[in-house]
CSV table of C-alpha atoms and ligand atoms in Angstrom, one decimal:
chain,number,residue,atom,x,y,z
A,1,MET,CA,86.1,65.8,109.5
A,2,ALA,CA,85.2,64.4,106.6
A,3,GLU,CA,81.1,64.2,106.4
A,4,VAL,CA,80.8,60.3,105.6
A,5,VAL,CA,77.6,59.0,104.4
A,6,ILE,CA,76.9,55.0,104.5
A,7,ALA,CA,73.8,53.4,102.2
A,8,GLU,CA,73.1,50.1,102.5
A,9,SER,CA,73.6,49.6,98.6
A,10,ARG,CA,75.8,51.2,95.9
A,11,GLU,CA,72.7,52.1,94.2
A,12,VAL,CA,71.2,54.5,97.3
A,13,ALA,CA,74.6,55.7,97.6
A,14,SER,CA,74.9,57.1,94.2
A,15,ALA,CA,71.0,58.4,94.1
A,16,LEU,CA,72.4,60.2,97.5
A,17,ALA,CA,75.7,61.6,95.6
A,18,ALA,CA,73.6,62.8,92.4
A,19,GLU,CA,71.5,64.4,94.8
A,20,ALA,CA,74.3,66.2,96.6
A,21,ILE,CA,76.5,67.2,93.4
A,22,LEU,CA,73.0,68.2,91.7
A,23,HIS,CA,71.9,70.6,94.7
A,24,GLN,CA,75.3,72.3,94.2
A,25,ILE,CA,75.5,72.2,90.3
A,26,ARG,CA,71.9,74.1,90.2
A,27,SER,CA,73.2,76.5,93.1
A,28,LYS,CA,75.4,78.6,89.9
A,29,PRO,CA,75.4,79.7,86.7
A,30,LYS,CA,78.2,78.0,85.4
A,31,PHE,CA,79.5,75.4,87.6
A,32,THR,CA,82.1,73.1,86.9
A,33,LEU,CA,82.7,69.6,87.6
A,34,GLY,CA,85.8,67.0,87.8
A,35,VAL,CA,84.7,63.8,86.7
A,36,ALA,CA,86.2,60.6,87.4
A,37,THR,CA,86.0,57.7,85.2
A,38,GLY,CA,85.8,53.7,86.5
A,39,ASP,CA,83.5,51.7,87.2
A,40,THR,CA,82.3,53.6,90.3
A,41,PRO,CA,80.7,57.1,89.5
A,42,VAL,CA,79.0,55.3,86.2
A,43,ALA,CA,75.6,54.5,88.0
A,44,MET,CA,75.8,58.5,89.7
A,45,TYR,CA,76.1,59.7,86.6
A,46,ARG,CA,73.0,58.3,84.8
A,47,ASP,CA,71.1,59.1,88.3
A,48,LEU,CA,72.4,62.8,88.0
A,49,ALA,CA,70.7,62.8,83.8
A,50,SER,CA,67.2,61.2,85.5
A,51,LEU,CA,66.9,63.6,88.1
A,52,ALA,CA,68.3,67.1,85.9
A,53,GLU,CA,65.5,66.2,83.9
A,54,GLU,CA,62.6,65.4,86.4
A,55,PHE,CA,63.7,69.0,88.2
A,56,GLY,CA,65.0,70.7,84.7
A,57,ILE,CA,68.0,71.2,85.3
A,58,ASP,CA,70.0,72.6,82.0
A,59,LEU,CA,73.7,71.7,82.2
A,60,GLN,CA,74.2,73.3,79.2
A,61,ASN,CA,76.7,75.6,80.7
A,62,LEU,CA,78.3,73.2,82.9
A,63,ASN,CA,82.2,72.6,82.2
A,64,ALA,CA,83.8,69.3,83.6
A,65,PHE,CA,87.2,68.1,83.6
A,66,ALA,CA,88.6,64.6,84.1
A,67,LEU,CA,91.1,63.5,86.2
A,68,ASP,CA,93.6,61.3,84.5
A,69,GLU,CA,93.8,60.0,81.5
A,70,TYR,CA,95.6,57.2,80.1
A,71,VAL,CA,99.1,57.9,78.1
A,72,GLY,CA,99.8,55.8,74.6
A,73,LEU,CA,96.0,55.5,73.9
A,74,GLU,CA,94.1,57.3,71.5
A,75,PRO,CA,91.2,59.5,72.7
A,76,THR,CA,89.5,57.7,70.2
A,77,ASP,CA,90.8,54.4,71.5
A,78,PRO,CA,87.5,53.0,73.3
A,79,ARG,CA,89.7,52.0,76.4
A,80,SER,CA,90.8,55.7,76.6
A,81,PHE,CA,89.3,57.8,79.8
A,82,SER,CA,87.9,60.4,77.1
A,83,SER,CA,86.3,57.7,75.6
A,84,ALA,CA,84.1,56.4,78.3
A,85,LEU,CA,83.8,59.3,80.3
A,86,GLN,CA,82.4,60.7,76.6
A,87,GLU,CA,80.0,57.2,76.8
A,88,ASN,CA,78.7,57.4,80.7
A,89,PHE,CA,78.3,61.1,81.4
A,90,VAL,CA,78.6,63.3,78.5
A,91,LYS,CA,76.4,61.3,76.5
A,92,VAL,CA,74.1,60.4,79.5
A,93,LEU,CA,73.7,63.7,80.4
A,94,GLY,CA,73.2,65.2,77.1
A,95,LEU,CA,76.1,67.8,76.7
A,96,ASP,CA,78.3,68.6,73.9
A,97,PRO,CA,81.4,66.2,73.9
A,98,ALA,CA,83.2,69.7,73.7
A,99,GLN,CA,82.2,70.4,77.5
A,100,LEU,CA,84.2,68.1,78.9
A,101,HIS,CA,88.6,68.7,78.8
A,102,VAL,CA,90.9,65.9,79.3
A,103,PRO,CA,94.3,66.2,79.6
A,104,GLN,CA,96.4,66.2,76.4
A,105,VAL,CA,98.3,63.3,76.0
A,106,ALA,CA,100.0,62.8,73.0
A,107,ALA,CA,103.6,62.2,73.3
A,108,CYS,CA,103.9,65.8,71.1
A,109,ASN,CA,102.4,67.8,73.9
A,110,LEU,CA,103.5,65.4,77.8
A,111,SER,CA,105.9,68.3,79.0
A,112,THR,CA,103.4,71.0,78.6
A,113,SER,CA,100.5,69.0,79.1
A,114,GLY,CA,100.2,69.3,82.9
A,115,ARG,CA,100.5,72.9,82.9
A,116,ASP,CA,97.9,73.6,79.9
A,117,PHE,CA,95.2,71.7,82.3
A,118,GLU,CA,95.6,73.1,85.3
A,119,ARG,CA,95.8,77.0,83.1
A,120,SER,CA,92.4,75.8,81.3
A,121,ILE,CA,90.8,74.9,85.2
A,122,ALA,CA,91.7,78.1,86.2
A,123,ALA,CA,89.7,79.5,83.3
A,124,ALA,CA,86.8,77.7,84.2
A,125,GLY,CA,87.4,79.6,87.4
A,126,GLY,CA,88.9,76.3,89.5
A,127,ILE,CA,86.9,73.0,90.1
A,128,ASP,CA,83.7,73.8,92.1
A,129,LEU,CA,83.1,70.6,92.5
A,130,GLN,CA,85.5,67.4,92.5
A,131,ILE,CA,84.0,63.5,91.9
A,132,LEU,CA,86.4,61.1,93.7
A,133,GLY,CA,86.8,56.9,93.1
A,134,ILE,CA,89.5,55.4,95.1
A,135,GLY,CA,92.4,52.4,94.2
A,136,SER,CA,92.1,49.9,96.4
A,137,ASN,CA,95.9,51.1,97.1
A,138,GLY,CA,94.4,54.2,98.3
A,139,HIS,CA,95.2,56.4,94.5
A,140,ILE,CA,93.0,59.1,93.9
A,141,GLY,CA,93.1,60.0,90.3
A,142,PHE,CA,96.7,58.5,89.4
A,143,ASN,CA,98.3,59.7,91.9
A,144,GLU,CA,99.7,56.5,93.2
A,145,PRO,CA,101.1,55.8,97.0
A,146,GLY,CA,104.4,58.3,97.6
A,147,SER,CA,103.2,61.1,95.0
A,148,SER,CA,103.7,64.3,96.7
A,149,LEU,CA,100.3,65.9,98.6
A,150,ALA,CA,101.5,68.7,96.8
A,151,SER,CA,101.2,67.4,93.2
A,152,ARG,CA,100.0,69.2,90.2
A,153,THR,CA,98.7,67.7,87.0
A,154,ARG,CA,101.4,65.7,85.5
A,155,VAL,CA,103.0,62.6,83.9
A,156,THR,CA,102.7,59.8,86.7
A,157,MET,CA,103.3,56.1,86.4
A,158,LEU,CA,100.8,53.6,87.5
A,159,ALA,CA,101.2,51.1,90.5
A,160,ASP,CA,101.7,47.4,90.0
A,161,THR,CA,98.4,47.1,91.7
A,162,THR,CA,96.6,49.8,89.5
A,163,ARG,CA,97.6,47.8,86.1
A,164,ARG,CA,96.6,45.1,87.5
A,165,ASP,CA,93.2,46.3,89.3
A,166,ASN,CA,92.3,47.9,85.8
A,167,ALA,CA,93.3,44.8,83.4
A,168,VAL,CA,90.0,43.9,83.4
A,169,PHE,CA,89.5,46.6,80.4
A,170,PHE,CA,92.2,45.6,78.3
A,171,ALA,CA,92.7,42.0,76.5
A,172,GLU,CA,96.4,41.3,77.7
A,173,SER,CA,97.6,42.8,81.0
A,174,GLU,CA,100.6,44.2,79.8
A,175,ASP,CA,98.7,46.2,77.3
A,176,VAL,CA,97.4,48.3,80.3
A,177,PRO,CA,99.1,51.3,79.8
A,178,GLN,CA,102.3,52.2,82.1
A,179,HIS,CA,101.6,56.5,82.6
A,180,SER,CA,99.3,58.8,83.0
A,181,VAL,CA,98.7,62.2,82.8
A,182,SER,CA,96.7,62.7,86.2
A,183,GLN,CA,96.0,66.0,88.5
A,184,GLY,CA,97.9,66.4,91.0
A,185,ILE,CA,96.7,66.1,95.2
A,186,GLY,CA,97.8,69.5,95.5
A,187,THR,CA,95.2,70.4,91.9
A,188,ILE,CA,91.9,68.1,93.5
A,189,LEU,CA,92.7,69.7,96.6
A,190,GLU,CA,91.9,73.3,95.2
A,191,ALA,CA,88.5,72.3,94.2
A,192,ARG,CA,85.8,73.6,96.1
A,193,HIS,CA,84.0,70.5,97.3
A,194,LEU,CA,85.5,66.9,97.2
A,195,VAL,CA,83.2,64.0,96.7
A,196,LEU,CA,84.5,61.0,96.9
A,197,LEU,CA,82.6,57.4,96.1
A,198,ALA,CA,83.8,53.5,97.1
A,199,PHE,CA,81.8,50.6,97.0
A,200,GLY,CA,82.4,47.1,98.1
A,201,VAL,CA,84.9,45.1,100.0
A,202,LYS,CA,87.5,45.7,97.9
A,203,LYS,CA,88.1,49.7,99.3
A,204,GLU,CA,87.8,48.1,102.0
A,205,SER,CA,91.0,49.4,103.4
A,206,ALA,CA,91.7,51.9,101.1
A,207,ILE,CA,88.3,53.6,102.2
A,208,ALA,CA,89.6,53.2,106.4
A,209,ALA,CA,92.8,53.8,105.8
A,210,ALA,CA,91.7,57.6,103.9
A,211,ILE,CA,89.6,58.5,106.3
A,212,GLU,CA,90.9,57.5,109.8
A,213,GLY,CA,93.8,56.7,108.8
A,214,PRO,CA,97.2,59.3,109.1
A,215,VAL,CA,97.6,62.1,106.8
A,216,THR,CA,100.4,60.2,104.6
A,217,SER,CA,101.4,60.2,101.1
A,218,ALA,CA,101.3,56.5,101.8
A,219,CYS,CA,97.7,56.6,100.9
A,220,PRO,CA,96.4,59.3,98.7
A,221,GLY,CA,93.1,59.2,99.7
A,222,SER,CA,93.8,60.6,103.4
A,223,ALA,CA,94.5,63.6,101.5
A,224,ILE,CA,90.9,64.4,101.7
A,225,GLN,CA,91.2,65.1,105.4
A,226,LEU,CA,93.4,68.2,104.6
A,227,HIS,CA,90.1,69.5,103.1
A,228,PRO,CA,87.8,71.7,104.9
A,229,TRP,CA,84.4,70.7,102.6
A,230,VAL,CA,84.3,66.4,101.5
A,231,THR,CA,81.4,64.3,101.2
A,232,VAL,CA,82.2,60.5,101.3
A,233,PHE,CA,79.4,58.1,99.6
A,234,LEU,CA,80.0,54.8,100.7
A,235,ASP,CA,78.4,51.4,100.8
A,236,ARG,CA,77.9,48.6,104.1
A,237,GLU,CA,80.9,46.9,102.5
A,238,SER,CA,83.3,49.2,101.8
A,239,ALA,CA,82.7,51.2,105.0
A,240,ASN,CA,83.0,47.7,107.0
A,241,SER,CA,86.7,48.9,108.7
A,242,LEU,CA,85.5,52.3,109.7
A,243,GLN,CA,86.2,52.1,113.2
A,244,GLU,CA,83.4,55.5,114.2
A,245,LYS,CA,80.8,53.7,112.0
A,246,ASP,CA,78.3,53.7,114.1
A,247,TYR,CA,79.4,58.5,114.4
A,248,TYR,CA,79.4,58.0,110.7
A,249,LEU,CA,75.8,56.7,110.6
A,250,GLY,CA,74.6,58.7,113.8
A,251,ALA,CA,75.6,61.7,112.5
A,252,TRP,CA,74.3,60.5,109.2
A,253,GLU,CA,70.6,59.9,110.4
A,254,ASN,CA,70.9,63.2,112.7
A,255,LYS,CA,71.5,65.0,109.0
A,256,MET,CA,68.2,63.0,107.1
A,257,GLU,CA,65.7,65.3,109.4
A,258,SER,CA,68.1,68.8,108.0
A,259,LEU,CA,69.5,68.2,104.4
A,260,SER,CA,71.0,70.9,103.2
A,261,TRP,CA,71.5,69.2,100.2
A,262,ARG,CA,68.2,67.5,99.2
A,263,LEU,CA,67.0,68.6,96.0
A,264,SER,CA,63.5,70.5,96.2
A,265,PRO,CA,60.9,70.8,93.8
B,1,PGA,P1,87.2,52.4,90.1
B,1,PGA,O1,88.4,53.1,89.6
B,1,PGA,O2,86.0,52.8,90.0
B,1,PGA,O3,86.6,51.7,88.8
B,1,PGA,O4,87.2,51.3,91.5
B,1,PGA,C1,88.1,53.7,90.9
B,1,PGA,C2,90.0,54.2,91.4
B,1,PGA,O5,90.8,53.7,90.8
B,1,PGA,O6,90.3,55.5,91.0
């Protein structure tokens, strides 16, 4: 069963997630982090930067791999995930832009981009910890409902629900790209540790399906149940439909006594 942390607010959940992630980063001299785009992890990246500074943790050897990228936008387009991650992750943490790897999405690269990205991940020794958000339709990365649980990095087609959810970042809803290059669910499951963050009422049903529903390609997030080491950080709203909420809260309170991943000075 996933380790589920239900915090009183998204701010507290972000701070706890940052602490857990930094604890892992510190455990290895050359750490490979899988990073997610979207609104959800932005505050956590800021907390990660403050904690790294506070504890004097050097991030210059960190290797980062994006989960996905839109097809059809230049990397310099502010709406691209490449730009968003440079802004919200690389700059915030004071990294070298070259420490972040994003799937190639130029038309001439699409047939080989997935394989090349998987090769780069393998050359970096595999992903030590993959940060995930979840879509309101249960997607992880741009693996939309129906994606094979064994899928690898490849071109995917965005679901209408996803294009509607992401339309806020575009002037016109028809400007939202139709395709992405996304790590596959099989790729994500090879990371050594998964950390999923979800906040707000909009994620309530996707979270219930992912954590307590059957493992099914109808809810790609449910694939986390196949992974031996998953930590999920939620606020109260996103956790609202979980049946075993009292159990998770109790388990979490017990764990507060002996948190293996709290940072120590
Ligand atoms: P969000 O997106 O963080 O902007 O809610 C998450 C996702 O779609 O995976």
